Tab-separated table of C-alpha atoms and ligand atoms in Angstrom:
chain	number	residue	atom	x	y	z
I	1	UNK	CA	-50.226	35.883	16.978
I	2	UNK	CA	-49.877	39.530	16.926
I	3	UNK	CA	-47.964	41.734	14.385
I	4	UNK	CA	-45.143	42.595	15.864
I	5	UNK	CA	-44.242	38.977	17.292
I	6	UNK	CA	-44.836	37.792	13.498
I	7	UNK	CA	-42.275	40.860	12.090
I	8	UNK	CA	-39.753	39.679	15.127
I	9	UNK	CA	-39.789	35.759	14.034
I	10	UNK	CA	-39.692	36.474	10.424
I	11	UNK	CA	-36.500	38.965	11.257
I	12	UNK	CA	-34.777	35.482	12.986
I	13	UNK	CA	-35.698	33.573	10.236
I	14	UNK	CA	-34.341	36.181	7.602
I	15	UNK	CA	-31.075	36.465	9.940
I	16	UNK	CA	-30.629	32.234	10.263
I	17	UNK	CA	-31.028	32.039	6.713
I	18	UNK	CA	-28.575	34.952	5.779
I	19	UNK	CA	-26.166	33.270	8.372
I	20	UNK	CA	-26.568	29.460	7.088
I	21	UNK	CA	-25.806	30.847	3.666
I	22	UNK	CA	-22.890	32.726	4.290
I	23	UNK	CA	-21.309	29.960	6.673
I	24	UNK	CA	-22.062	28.172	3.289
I	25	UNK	CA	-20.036	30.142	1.502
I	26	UNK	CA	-17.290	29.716	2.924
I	27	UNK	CA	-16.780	26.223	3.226
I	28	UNK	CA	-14.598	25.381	0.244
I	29	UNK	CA	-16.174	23.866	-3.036
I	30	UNK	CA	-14.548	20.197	-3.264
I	31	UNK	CA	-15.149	18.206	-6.486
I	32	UNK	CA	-15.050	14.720	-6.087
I	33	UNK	CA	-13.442	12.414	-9.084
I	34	UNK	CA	-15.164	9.227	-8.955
I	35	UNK	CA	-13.122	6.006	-10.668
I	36	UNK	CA	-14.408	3.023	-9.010
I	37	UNK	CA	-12.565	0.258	-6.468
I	38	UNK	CA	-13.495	-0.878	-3.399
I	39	UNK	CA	-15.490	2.705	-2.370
I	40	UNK	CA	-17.866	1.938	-4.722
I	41	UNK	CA	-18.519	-1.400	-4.221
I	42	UNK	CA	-20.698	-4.142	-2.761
I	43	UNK	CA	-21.721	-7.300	-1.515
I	44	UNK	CA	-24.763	-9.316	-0.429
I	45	UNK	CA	-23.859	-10.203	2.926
I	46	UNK	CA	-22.412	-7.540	5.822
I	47	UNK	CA	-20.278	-10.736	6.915
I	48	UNK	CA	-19.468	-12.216	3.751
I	49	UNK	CA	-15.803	-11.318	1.821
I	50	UNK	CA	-17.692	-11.591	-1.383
I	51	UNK	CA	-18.134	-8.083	-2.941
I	52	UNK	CA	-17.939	-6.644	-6.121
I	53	UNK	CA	-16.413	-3.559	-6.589
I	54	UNK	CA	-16.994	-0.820	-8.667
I	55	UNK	CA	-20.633	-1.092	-8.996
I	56	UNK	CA	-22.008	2.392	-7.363
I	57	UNK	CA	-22.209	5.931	-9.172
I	58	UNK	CA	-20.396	8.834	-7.756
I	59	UNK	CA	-23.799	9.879	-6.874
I	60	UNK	CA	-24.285	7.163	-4.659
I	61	UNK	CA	-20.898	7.315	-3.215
I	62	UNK	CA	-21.353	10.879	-1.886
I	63	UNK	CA	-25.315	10.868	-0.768
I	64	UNK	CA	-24.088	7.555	1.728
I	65	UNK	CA	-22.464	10.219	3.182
I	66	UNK	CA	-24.662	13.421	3.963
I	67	UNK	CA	-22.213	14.764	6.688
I	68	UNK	CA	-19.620	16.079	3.646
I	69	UNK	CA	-22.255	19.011	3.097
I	70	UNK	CA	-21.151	19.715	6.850
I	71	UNK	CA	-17.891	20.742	5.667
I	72	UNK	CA	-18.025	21.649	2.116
I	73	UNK	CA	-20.118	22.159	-1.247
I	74	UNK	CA	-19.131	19.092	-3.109
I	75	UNK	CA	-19.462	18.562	-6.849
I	76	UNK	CA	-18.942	14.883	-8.033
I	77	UNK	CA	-17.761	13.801	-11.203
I	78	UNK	CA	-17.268	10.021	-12.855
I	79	UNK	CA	-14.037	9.690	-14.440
I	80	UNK	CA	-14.489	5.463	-14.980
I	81	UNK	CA	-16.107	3.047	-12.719
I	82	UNK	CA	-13.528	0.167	-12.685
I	83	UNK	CA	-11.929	-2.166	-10.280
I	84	UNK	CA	-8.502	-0.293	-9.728
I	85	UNK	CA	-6.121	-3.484	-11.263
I	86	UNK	CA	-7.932	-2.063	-14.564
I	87	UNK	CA	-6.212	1.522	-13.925
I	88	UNK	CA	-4.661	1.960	-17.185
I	89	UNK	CA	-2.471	5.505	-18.340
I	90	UNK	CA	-6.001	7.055	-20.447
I	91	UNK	CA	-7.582	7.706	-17.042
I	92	UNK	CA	-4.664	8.830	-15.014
I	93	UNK	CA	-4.398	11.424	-18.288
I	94	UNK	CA	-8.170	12.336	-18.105
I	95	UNK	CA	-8.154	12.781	-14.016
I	96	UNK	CA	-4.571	15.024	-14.587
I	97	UNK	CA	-6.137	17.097	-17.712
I	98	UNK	CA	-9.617	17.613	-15.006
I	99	UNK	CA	-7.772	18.458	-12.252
I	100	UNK	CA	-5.041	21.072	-14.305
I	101	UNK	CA	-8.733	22.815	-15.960
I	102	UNK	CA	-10.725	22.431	-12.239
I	103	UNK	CA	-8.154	24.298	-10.887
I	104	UNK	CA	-7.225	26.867	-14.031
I	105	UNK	CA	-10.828	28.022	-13.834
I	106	UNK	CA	-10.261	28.152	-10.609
I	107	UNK	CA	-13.653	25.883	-10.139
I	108	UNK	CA	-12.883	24.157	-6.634
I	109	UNK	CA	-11.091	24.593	-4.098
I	110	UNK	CA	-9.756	20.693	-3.307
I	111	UNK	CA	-10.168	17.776	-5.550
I	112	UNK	CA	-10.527	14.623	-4.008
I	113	UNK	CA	-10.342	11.081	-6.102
I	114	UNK	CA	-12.089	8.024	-5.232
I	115	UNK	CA	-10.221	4.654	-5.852
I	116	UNK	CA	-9.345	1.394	-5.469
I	117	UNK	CA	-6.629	0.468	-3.373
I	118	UNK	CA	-5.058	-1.923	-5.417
I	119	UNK	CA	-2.887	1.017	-7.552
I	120	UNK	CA	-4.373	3.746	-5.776
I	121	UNK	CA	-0.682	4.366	-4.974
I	122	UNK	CA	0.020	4.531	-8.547
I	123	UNK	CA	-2.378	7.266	-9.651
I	124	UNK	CA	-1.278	9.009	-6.840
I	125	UNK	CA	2.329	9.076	-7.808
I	126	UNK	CA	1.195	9.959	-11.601
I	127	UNK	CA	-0.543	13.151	-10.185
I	128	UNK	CA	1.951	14.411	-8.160
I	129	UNK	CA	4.169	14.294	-11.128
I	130	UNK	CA	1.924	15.721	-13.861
I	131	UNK	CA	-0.700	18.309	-11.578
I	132	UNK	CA	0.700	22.350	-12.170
I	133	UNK	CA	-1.237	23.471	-8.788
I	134	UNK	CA	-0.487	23.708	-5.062
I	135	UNK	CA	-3.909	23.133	-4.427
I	136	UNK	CA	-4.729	20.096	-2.440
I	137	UNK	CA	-5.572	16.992	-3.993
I	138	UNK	CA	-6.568	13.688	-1.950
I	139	UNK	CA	-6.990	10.387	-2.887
I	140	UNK	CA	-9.278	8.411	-1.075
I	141	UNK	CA	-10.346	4.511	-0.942
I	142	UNK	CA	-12.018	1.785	1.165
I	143	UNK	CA	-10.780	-1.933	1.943
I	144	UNK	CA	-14.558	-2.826	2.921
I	145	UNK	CA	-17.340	-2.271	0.656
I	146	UNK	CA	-20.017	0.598	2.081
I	147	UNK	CA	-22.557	-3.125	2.197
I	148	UNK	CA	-20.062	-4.734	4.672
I	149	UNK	CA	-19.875	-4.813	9.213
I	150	UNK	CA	-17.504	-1.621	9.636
I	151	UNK	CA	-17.292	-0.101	6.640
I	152	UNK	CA	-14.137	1.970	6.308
I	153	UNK	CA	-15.108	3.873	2.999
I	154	UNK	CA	-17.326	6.643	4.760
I	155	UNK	CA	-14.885	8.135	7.234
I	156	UNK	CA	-12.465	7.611	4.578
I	157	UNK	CA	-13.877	10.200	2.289
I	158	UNK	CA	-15.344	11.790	4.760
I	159	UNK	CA	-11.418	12.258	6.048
I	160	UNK	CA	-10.250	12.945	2.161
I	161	UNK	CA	-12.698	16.116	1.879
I	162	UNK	CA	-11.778	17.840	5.172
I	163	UNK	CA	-8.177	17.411	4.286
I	164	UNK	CA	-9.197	18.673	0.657
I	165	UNK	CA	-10.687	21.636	2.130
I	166	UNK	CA	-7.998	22.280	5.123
I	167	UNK	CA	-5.580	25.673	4.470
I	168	UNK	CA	-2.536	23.750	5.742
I	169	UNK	CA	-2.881	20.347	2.755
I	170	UNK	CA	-1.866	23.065	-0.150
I	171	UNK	CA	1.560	23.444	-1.247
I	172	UNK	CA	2.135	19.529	0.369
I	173	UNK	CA	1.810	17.604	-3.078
I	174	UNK	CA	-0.623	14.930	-4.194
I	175	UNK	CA	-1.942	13.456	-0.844
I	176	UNK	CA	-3.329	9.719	0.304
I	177	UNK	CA	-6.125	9.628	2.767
I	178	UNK	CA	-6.411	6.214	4.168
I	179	UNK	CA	-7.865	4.728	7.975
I	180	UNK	CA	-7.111	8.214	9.636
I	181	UNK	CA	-3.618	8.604	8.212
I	182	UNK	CA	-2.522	11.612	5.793
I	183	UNK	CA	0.652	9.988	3.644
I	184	UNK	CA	2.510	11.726	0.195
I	185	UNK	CA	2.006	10.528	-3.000
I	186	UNK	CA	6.134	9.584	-3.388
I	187	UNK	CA	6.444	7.025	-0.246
I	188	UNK	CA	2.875	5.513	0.479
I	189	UNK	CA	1.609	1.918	-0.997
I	190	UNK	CA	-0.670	-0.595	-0.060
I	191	UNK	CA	1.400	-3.000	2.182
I	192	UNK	CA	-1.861	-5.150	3.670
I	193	UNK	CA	-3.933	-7.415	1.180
I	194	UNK	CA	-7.131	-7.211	3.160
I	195	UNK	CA	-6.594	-5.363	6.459
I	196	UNK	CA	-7.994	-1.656	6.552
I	197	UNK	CA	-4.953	-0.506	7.902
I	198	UNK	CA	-3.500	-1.564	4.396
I	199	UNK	CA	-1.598	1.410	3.403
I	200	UNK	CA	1.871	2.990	4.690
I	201	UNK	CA	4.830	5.068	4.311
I	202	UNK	CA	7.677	3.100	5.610
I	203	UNK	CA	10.428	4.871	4.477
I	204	UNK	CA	8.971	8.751	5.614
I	205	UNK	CA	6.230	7.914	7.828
I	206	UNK	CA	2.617	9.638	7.401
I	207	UNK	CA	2.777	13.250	7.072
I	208	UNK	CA	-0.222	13.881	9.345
I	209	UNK	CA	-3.534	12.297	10.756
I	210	UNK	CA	-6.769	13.442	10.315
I	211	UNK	CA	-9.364	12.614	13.081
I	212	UNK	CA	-13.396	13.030	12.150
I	213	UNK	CA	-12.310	15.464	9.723
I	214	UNK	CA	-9.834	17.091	12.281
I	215	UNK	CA	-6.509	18.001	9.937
I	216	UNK	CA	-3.066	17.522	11.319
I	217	UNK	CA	0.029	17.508	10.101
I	218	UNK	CA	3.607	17.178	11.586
I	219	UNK	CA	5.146	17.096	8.666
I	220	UNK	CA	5.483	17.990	4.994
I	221	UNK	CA	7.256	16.250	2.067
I	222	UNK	CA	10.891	16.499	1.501
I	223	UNK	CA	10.717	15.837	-2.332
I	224	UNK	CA	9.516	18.808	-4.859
I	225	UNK	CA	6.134	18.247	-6.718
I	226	UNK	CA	3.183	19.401	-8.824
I	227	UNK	CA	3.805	22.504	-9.733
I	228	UNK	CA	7.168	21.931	-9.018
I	229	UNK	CA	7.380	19.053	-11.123
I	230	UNK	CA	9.400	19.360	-14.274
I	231	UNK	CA	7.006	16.439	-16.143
I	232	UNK	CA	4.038	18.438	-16.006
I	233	UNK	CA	2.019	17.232	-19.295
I	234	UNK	CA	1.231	19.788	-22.402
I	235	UNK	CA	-3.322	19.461	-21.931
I	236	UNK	CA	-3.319	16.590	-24.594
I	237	UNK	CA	-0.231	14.610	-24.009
I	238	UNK	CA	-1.001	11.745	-26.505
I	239	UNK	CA	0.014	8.349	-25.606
I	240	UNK	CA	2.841	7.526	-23.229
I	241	UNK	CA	5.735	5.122	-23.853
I	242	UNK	CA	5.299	1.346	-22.585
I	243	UNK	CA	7.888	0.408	-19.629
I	244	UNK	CA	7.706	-3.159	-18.629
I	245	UNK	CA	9.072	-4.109	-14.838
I	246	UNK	CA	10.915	-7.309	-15.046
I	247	UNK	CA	10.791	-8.924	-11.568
I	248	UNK	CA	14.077	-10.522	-10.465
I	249	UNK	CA	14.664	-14.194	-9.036
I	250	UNK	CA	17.217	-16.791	-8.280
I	251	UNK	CA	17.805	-18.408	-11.637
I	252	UNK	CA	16.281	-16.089	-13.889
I	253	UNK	CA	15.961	-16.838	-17.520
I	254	UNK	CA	18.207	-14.052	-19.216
I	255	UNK	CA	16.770	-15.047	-22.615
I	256	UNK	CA	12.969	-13.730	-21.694
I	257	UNK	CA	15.028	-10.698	-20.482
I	258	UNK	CA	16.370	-10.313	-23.751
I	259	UNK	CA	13.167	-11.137	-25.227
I	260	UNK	CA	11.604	-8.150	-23.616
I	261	UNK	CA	14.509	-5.735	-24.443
I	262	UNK	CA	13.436	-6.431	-28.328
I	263	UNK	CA	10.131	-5.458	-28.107
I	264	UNK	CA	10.463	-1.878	-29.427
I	265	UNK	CA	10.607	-0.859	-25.760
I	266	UNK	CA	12.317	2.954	-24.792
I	267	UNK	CA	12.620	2.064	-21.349
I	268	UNK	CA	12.914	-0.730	-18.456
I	269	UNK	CA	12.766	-0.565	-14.740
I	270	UNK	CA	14.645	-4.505	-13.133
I	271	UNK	CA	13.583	-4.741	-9.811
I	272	UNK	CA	16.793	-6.695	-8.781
I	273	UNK	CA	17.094	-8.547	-5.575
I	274	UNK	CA	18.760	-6.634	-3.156
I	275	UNK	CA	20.122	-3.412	-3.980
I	276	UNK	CA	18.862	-3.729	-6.969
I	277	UNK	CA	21.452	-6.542	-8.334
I	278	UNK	CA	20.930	-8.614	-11.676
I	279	UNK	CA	22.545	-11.260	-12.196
I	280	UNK	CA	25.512	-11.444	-14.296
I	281	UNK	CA	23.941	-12.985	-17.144
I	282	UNK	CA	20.564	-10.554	-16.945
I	283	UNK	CA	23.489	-7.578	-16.223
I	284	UNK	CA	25.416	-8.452	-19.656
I	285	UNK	CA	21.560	-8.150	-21.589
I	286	UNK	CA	20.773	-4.928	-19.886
I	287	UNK	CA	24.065	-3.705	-21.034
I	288	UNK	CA	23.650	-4.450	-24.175
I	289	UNK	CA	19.680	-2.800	-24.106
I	290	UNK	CA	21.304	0.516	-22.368
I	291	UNK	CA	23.927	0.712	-24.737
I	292	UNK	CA	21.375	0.774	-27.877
I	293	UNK	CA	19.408	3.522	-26.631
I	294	UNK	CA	16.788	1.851	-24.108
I	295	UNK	CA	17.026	3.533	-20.800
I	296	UNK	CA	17.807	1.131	-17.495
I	297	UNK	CA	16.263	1.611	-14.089
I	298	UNK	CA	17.624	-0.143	-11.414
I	299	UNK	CA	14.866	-1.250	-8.552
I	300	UNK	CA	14.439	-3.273	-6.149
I	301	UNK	CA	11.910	-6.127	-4.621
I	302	UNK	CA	12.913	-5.305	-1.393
I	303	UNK	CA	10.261	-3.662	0.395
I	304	UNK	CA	12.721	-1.275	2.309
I	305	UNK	CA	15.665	0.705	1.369
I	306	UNK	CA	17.126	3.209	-1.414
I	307	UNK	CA	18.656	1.661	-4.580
I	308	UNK	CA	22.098	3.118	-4.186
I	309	UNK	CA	24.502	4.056	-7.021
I	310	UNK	CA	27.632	2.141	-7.861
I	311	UNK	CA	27.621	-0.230	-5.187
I	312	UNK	CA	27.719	-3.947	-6.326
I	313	UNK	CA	27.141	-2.515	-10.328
I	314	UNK	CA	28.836	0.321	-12.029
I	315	UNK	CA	26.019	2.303	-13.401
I	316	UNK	CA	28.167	5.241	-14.668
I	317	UNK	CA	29.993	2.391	-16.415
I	318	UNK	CA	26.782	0.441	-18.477
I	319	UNK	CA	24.541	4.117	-18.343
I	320	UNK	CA	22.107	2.446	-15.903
I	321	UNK	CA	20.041	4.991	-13.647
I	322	UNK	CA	18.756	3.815	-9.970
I	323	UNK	CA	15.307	4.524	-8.438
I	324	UNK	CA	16.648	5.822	-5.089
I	325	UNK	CA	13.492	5.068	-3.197
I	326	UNK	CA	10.827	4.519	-5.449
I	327	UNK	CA	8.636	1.286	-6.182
I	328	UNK	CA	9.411	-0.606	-9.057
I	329	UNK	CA	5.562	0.393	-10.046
I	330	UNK	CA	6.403	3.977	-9.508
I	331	UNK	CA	10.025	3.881	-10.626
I	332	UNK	CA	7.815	2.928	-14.083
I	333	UNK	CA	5.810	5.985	-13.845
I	334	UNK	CA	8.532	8.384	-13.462
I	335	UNK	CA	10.207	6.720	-16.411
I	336	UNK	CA	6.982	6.819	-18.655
I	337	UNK	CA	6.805	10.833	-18.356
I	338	UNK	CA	10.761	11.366	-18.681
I	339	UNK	CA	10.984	9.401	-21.964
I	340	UNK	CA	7.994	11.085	-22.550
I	341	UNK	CA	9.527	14.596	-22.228
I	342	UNK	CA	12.322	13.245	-23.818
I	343	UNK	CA	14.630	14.299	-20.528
I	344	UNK	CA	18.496	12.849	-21.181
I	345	UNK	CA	19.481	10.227	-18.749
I	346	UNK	CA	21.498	12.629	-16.126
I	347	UNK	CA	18.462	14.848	-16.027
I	348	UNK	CA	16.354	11.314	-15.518
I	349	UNK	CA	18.356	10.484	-12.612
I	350	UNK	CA	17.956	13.944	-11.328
I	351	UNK	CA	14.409	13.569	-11.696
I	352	UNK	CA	14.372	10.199	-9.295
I	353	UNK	CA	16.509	12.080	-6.346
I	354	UNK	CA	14.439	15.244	-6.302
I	355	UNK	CA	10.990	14.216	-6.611
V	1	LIG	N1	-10.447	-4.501	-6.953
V	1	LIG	C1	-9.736	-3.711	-5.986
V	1	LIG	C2	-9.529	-2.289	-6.511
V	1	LIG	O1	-10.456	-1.754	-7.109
V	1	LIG	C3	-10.495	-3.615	-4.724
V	1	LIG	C4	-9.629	-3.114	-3.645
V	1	LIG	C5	-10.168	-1.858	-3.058
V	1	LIG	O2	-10.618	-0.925	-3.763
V	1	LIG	O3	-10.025	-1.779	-1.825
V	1	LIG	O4	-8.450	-1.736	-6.279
């Protein structure tokens, strides 16, 4: 090969490989907070229901799929590896404290969290409360281990990173990523036990789709949050106050209400039946708990529907505060970091209409 034709291919080379690395450069740097769940699971057969979750590195989670270096340089990071119905308050404060520094040091662009689905919603609701940024973060699951026929997990993150990365998911509040769908931390939960269309918004709808990593929204949220939020944590926020959920029922036992109320508790969310309703004898024991300091949320079990104020109970009369449109589970949450902050109850209620 002659000198000149060496000097001209080494010139393309130089030029490809100046190119490749700036297109690099741009994408945006995504870190990806690994906790466990479904994502990271797996089972021996590709037919078979049987799976245990949890049981794959973030490592392994990421290199399954290669296509994320596509769209963005990707840092992963292993908060826990746990089966989500062991998501306790210590990790939701470790991912919030990671996410607050990631983004004060102004080390990535996106975070996205991998989780299982089973109180995915919940960590999601927790970190739109607590995270002082308007940068996106995305929280990602799968409701098929990576082992098994059809395996959702893949796109799934896949989907969470471009929406991570994507101009237009900043300034929209702590994000869900789930089968294609883009929903807010405040209105999405899982509403399918096994299907991997489990999760929805039925009260707002999803704010946007995303498409093989093609971002689209039509809407944002109505509700402030992050940096909006006024619960946003001190770094180390210590330990956060215990707020049971007492489910309601025909013929419920007011004594085990009572029971609960005693046990050094600052706060309780009743999801009543209905519009949030106790009955008259659990009403007469919340009374009593509201009117010696412990602080009353009225929910509901009803899957659709605000919890209105002064409708069939007199809240301004017994101090009781309603969850407007919350879940019980995240009517708890709210709670937790109020009591927390030490908010009084009219700023609580505030709290539940505005974010
Ligand atoms: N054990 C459940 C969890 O980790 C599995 C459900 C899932 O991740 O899809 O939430």
């Amino acid at each position: 090969m002659n000198k000149s034709l060496l000097t001209r291919c080494f010139f393309v080379l130089y030029l490809l490989t100046i190119t490749c690395l700036a297109t690099a450069a741009e994408l945006p740097e995504i870190s990806i907070l690994a906790t466990g769940g479904t994502i990271a699971g797996s089972g021996a057969s590709a037919t078979g229901s049987a799976y245990k979750a949890a049981v794959n590195p973030v490592d392994k989670v990421i290199s399954a799929v290669p296509q994320l270096e596509q769209i963005a340089r990707i840092r992963g990071e292993q908060i826990c590896n746990i089966s989500s119905q062991d998501m306790k308050p210590e990790y939701w404060l470790k991912l919030a404290a990671r996410i607050n520094q990631l983004f004060r040091l102004n080390l990535a662009d996106g975070v996205v969290i991998t989780h299982g689905t089973d109180t995915l919603e919940e960590t999601a609701w927790f970190l739109n409360l607590t995270i002082a940024y308007d940068k996106p973060v995305v929280l990602t699951g799968s409701m098929r281990p990576g082992s098994a026929l059809s395996a959702d997990g893949a796109m799934n993150l896949y989907n969470a990173v471009a929406v991570a990365g994507a101009r237009e998911a900043r300034n929209k509040g702590v994000l869900v990523v789930m089968n294609d769908r883009i929903y807010s931390a405040r209105g999405v939960r899982k509403c399918d036990t096994i299907n991997p269309a489990a999760f929805d918004d039925r009260e707002n709808g999803a704010l946007g789709r995303v498409n093989y990593g093609k971002v689209s929204f039509n809407t944002r949220p109505d509700k402030k949050h992050t940096y909006q939020s006024l619960v946003k944590l001190p770094l180390f926020a210590g330990k956060l106050p215990e707020v049971p959920i007492i489910y309601g029922y025909a013929g419920i036992d007011p004594q085990m209400v009572e029971t609960i109320c005693q046990s050094n508790i600052r706060g309780i969310v009743y999801a009543g039946v209905g519009n949030g309703n106790p009955s008259e004898e659990v009403l007469n024991v919340l009374a009593k708990a509201s009117a010696v300091g412990i602080t009353v949320v009225r929910a509901t079990r009803v899957p659709d529907g605000p919890v209105t104020l002064d409708a069939e109970v007199d809240d301004a009369k017994y101090g009781f505060i309603v969850s407007d449109s919350l879940t019980p589970q995240k009517a708890r949450i709210l709670l937790m970091l109020a009591l927390h902050k030490d908010l009084d109850r009219s700023e609580i209620q505030r709290l539940y209409f505005e974010y």
